mmCIF file with all atom_site columns, C-alpha atoms in Angstrom:
data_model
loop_
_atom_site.group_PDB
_atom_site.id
_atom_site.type_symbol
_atom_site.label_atom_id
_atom_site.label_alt_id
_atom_site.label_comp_id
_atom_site.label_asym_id
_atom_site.label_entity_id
_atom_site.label_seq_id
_atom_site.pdbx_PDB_ins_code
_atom_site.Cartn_x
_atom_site.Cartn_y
_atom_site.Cartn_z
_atom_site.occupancy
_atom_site.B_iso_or_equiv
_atom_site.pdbx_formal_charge
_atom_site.auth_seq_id
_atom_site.auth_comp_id
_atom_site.auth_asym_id
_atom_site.auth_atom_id
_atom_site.pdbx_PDB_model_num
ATOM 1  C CA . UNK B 1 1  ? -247.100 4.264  50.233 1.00 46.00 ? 1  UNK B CA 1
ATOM 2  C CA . UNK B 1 2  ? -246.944 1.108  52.146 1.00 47.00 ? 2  UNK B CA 1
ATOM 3  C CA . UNK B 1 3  ? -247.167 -2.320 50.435 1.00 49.00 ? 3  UNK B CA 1
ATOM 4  C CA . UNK B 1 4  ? -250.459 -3.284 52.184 1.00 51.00 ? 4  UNK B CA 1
ATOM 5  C CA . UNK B 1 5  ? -252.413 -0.085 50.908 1.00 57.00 ? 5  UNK B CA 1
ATOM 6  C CA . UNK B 1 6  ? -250.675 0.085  47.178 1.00 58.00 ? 6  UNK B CA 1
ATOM 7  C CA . UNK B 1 7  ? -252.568 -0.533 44.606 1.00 64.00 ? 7  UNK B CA 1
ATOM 8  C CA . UNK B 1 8  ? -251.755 -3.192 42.031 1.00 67.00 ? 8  UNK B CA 1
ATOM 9  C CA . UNK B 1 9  ? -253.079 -2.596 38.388 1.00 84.00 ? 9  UNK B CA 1
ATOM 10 C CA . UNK B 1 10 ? -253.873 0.192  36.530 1.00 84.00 ? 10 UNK B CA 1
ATOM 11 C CA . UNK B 1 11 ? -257.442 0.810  37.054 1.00 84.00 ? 11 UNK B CA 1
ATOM 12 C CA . UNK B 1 12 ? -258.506 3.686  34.463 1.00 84.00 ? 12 UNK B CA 1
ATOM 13 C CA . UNK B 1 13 ? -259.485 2.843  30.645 1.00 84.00 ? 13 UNK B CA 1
ATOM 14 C CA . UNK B 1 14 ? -257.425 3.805  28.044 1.00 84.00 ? 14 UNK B CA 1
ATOM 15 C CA . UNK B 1 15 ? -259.857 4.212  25.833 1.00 83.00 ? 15 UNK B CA 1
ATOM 16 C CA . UNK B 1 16 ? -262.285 5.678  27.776 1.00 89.00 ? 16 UNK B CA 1
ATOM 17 C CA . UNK B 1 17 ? -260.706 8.175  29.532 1.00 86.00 ? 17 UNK B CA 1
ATOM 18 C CA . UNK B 1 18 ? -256.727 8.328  28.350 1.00 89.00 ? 18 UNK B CA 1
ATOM 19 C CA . UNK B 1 19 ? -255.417 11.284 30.066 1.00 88.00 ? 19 UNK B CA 1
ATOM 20 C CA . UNK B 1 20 ? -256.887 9.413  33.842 1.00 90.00 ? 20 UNK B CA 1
ATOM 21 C CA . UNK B 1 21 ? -254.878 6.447  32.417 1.00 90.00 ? 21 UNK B CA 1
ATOM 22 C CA . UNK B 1 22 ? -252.034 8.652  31.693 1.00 89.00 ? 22 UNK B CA 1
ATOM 23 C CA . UNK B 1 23 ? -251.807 10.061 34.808 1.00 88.00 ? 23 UNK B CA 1
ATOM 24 C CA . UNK B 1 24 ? -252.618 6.852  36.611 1.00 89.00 ? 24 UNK B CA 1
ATOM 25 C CA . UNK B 1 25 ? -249.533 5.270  34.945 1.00 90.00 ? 25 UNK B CA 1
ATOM 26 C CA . UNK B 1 26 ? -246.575 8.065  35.789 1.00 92.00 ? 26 UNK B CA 1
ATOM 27 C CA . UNK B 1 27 ? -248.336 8.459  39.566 1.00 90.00 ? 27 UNK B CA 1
ATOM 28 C CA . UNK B 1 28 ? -247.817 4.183  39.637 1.00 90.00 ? 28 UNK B CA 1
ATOM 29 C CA . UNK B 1 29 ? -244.380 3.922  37.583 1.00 91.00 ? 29 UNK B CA 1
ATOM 30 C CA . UNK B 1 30 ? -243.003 6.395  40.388 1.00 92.00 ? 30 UNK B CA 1
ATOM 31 C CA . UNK B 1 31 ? -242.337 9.022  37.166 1.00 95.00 ? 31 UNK B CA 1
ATOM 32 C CA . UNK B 1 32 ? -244.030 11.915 39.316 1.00 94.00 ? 32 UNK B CA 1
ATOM 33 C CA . UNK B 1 33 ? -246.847 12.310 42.099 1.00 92.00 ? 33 UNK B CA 1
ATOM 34 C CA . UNK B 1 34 ? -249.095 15.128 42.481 1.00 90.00 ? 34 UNK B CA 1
ATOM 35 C CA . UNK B 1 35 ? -248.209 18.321 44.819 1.00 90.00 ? 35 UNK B CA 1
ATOM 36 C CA . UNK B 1 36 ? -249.431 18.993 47.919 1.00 90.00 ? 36 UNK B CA 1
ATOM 37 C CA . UNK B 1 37 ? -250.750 22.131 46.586 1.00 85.00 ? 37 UNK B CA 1
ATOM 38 C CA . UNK B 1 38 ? -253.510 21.952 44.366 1.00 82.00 ? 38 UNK B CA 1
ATOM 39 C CA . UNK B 1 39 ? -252.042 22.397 40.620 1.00 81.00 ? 39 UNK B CA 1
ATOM 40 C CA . UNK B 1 40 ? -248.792 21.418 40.594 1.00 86.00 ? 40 UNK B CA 1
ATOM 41 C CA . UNK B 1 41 ? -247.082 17.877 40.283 1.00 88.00 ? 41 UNK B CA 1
ATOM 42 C CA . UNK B 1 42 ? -243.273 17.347 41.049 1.00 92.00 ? 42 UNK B CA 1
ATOM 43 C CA . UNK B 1 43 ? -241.406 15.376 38.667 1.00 94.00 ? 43 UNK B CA 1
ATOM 44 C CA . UNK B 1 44 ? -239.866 12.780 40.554 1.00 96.00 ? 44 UNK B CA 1
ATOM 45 C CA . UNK B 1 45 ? -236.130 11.369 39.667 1.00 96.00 ? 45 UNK B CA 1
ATOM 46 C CA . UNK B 1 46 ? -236.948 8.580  37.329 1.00 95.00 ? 46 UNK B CA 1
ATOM 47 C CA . UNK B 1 47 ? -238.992 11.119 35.673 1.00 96.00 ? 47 UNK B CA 1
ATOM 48 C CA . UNK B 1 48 ? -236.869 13.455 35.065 1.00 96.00 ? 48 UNK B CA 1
ATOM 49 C CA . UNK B 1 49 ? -233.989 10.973 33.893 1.00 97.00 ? 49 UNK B CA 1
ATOM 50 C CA . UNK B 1 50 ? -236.346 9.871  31.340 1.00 95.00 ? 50 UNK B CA 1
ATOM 51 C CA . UNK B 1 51 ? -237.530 13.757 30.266 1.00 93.00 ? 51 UNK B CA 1
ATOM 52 C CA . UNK B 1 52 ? -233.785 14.635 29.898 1.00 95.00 ? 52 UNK B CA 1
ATOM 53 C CA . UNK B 1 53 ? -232.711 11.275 27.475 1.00 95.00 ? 53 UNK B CA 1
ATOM 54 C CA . UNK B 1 54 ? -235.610 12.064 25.539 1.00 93.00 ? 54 UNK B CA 1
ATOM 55 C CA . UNK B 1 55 ? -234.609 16.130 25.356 1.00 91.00 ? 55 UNK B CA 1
ATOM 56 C CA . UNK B 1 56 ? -231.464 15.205 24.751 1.00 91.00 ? 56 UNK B CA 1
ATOM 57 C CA . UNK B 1 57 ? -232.115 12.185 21.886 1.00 90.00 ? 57 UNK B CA 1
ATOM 58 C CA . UNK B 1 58 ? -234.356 15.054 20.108 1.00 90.00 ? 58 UNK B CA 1
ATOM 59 C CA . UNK B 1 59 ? -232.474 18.245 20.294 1.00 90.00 ? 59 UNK B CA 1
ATOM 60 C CA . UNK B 1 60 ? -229.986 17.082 17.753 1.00 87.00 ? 60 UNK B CA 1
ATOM 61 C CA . UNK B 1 61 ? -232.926 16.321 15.648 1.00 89.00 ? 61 UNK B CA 1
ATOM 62 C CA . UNK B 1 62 ? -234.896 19.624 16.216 1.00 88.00 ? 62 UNK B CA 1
ATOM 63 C CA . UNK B 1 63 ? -231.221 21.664 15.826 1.00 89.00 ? 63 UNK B CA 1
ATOM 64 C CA . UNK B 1 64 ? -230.786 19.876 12.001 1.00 92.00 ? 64 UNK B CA 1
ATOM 65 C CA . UNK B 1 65 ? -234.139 21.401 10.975 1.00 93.00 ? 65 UNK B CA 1
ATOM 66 C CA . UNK B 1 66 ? -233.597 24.869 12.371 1.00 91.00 ? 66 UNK B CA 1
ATOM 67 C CA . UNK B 1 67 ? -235.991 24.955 15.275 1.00 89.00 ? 67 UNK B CA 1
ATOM 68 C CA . UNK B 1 68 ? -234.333 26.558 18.659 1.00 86.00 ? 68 UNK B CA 1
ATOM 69 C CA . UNK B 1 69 ? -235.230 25.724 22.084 1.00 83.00 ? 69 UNK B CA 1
ATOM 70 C CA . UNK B 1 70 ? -237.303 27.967 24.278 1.00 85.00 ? 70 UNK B CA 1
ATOM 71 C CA . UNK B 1 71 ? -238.587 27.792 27.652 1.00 83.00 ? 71 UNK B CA 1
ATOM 72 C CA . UNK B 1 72 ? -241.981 29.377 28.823 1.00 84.00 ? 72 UNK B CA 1
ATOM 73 C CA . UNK B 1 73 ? -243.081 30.998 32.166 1.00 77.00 ? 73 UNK B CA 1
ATOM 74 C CA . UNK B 1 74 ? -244.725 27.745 34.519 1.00 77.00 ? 74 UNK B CA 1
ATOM 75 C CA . UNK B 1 75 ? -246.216 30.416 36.709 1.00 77.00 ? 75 UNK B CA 1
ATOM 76 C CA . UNK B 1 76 ? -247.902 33.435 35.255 1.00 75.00 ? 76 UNK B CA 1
ATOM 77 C CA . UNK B 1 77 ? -248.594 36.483 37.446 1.00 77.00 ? 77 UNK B CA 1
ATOM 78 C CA . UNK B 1 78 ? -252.160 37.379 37.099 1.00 80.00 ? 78 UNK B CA 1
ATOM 79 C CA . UNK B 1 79 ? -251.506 40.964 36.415 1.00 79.00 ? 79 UNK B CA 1
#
């Protein structure tokens, strides 16, 4: 996105309508973008810098109560 067509602001209420705002915010703060395929977003760098110091600040945490980690299928074959 060039300079001259970026948009400055965030433009969505938070009250009103917080998961617009939400998204608004990580699209603006470069955190991730939207896919070119309808559905998906891609978590951009700065994103996933921030997703990893927070999994790793709480996984000692979670570990001391007993809870184990699990991941779950993103895509889920229709049959």
């Amino acid at each position: 996105m060039s300079d001259e067509t970026q948009e400055l602001g965030i433009t969505e209420s938070k009250q009103h309508s917080p998961g617009e705002w939400y998204a608004e915010v990580v699209r603006k703060a470069g955190l991730a973008d939207y896919a070119p395929m309808g559905g998906f977003i891609v978590t951009r760098p700065r994103g996933y810098a921030l997703w990893e110091g927070l999994q790793d600040h709480l996984d000692g945490w979670f570990k001391e109560t007993g809870v184990q980690n699990a991941y779950f299928p993103v895509l889920i074959p229709e049959s």
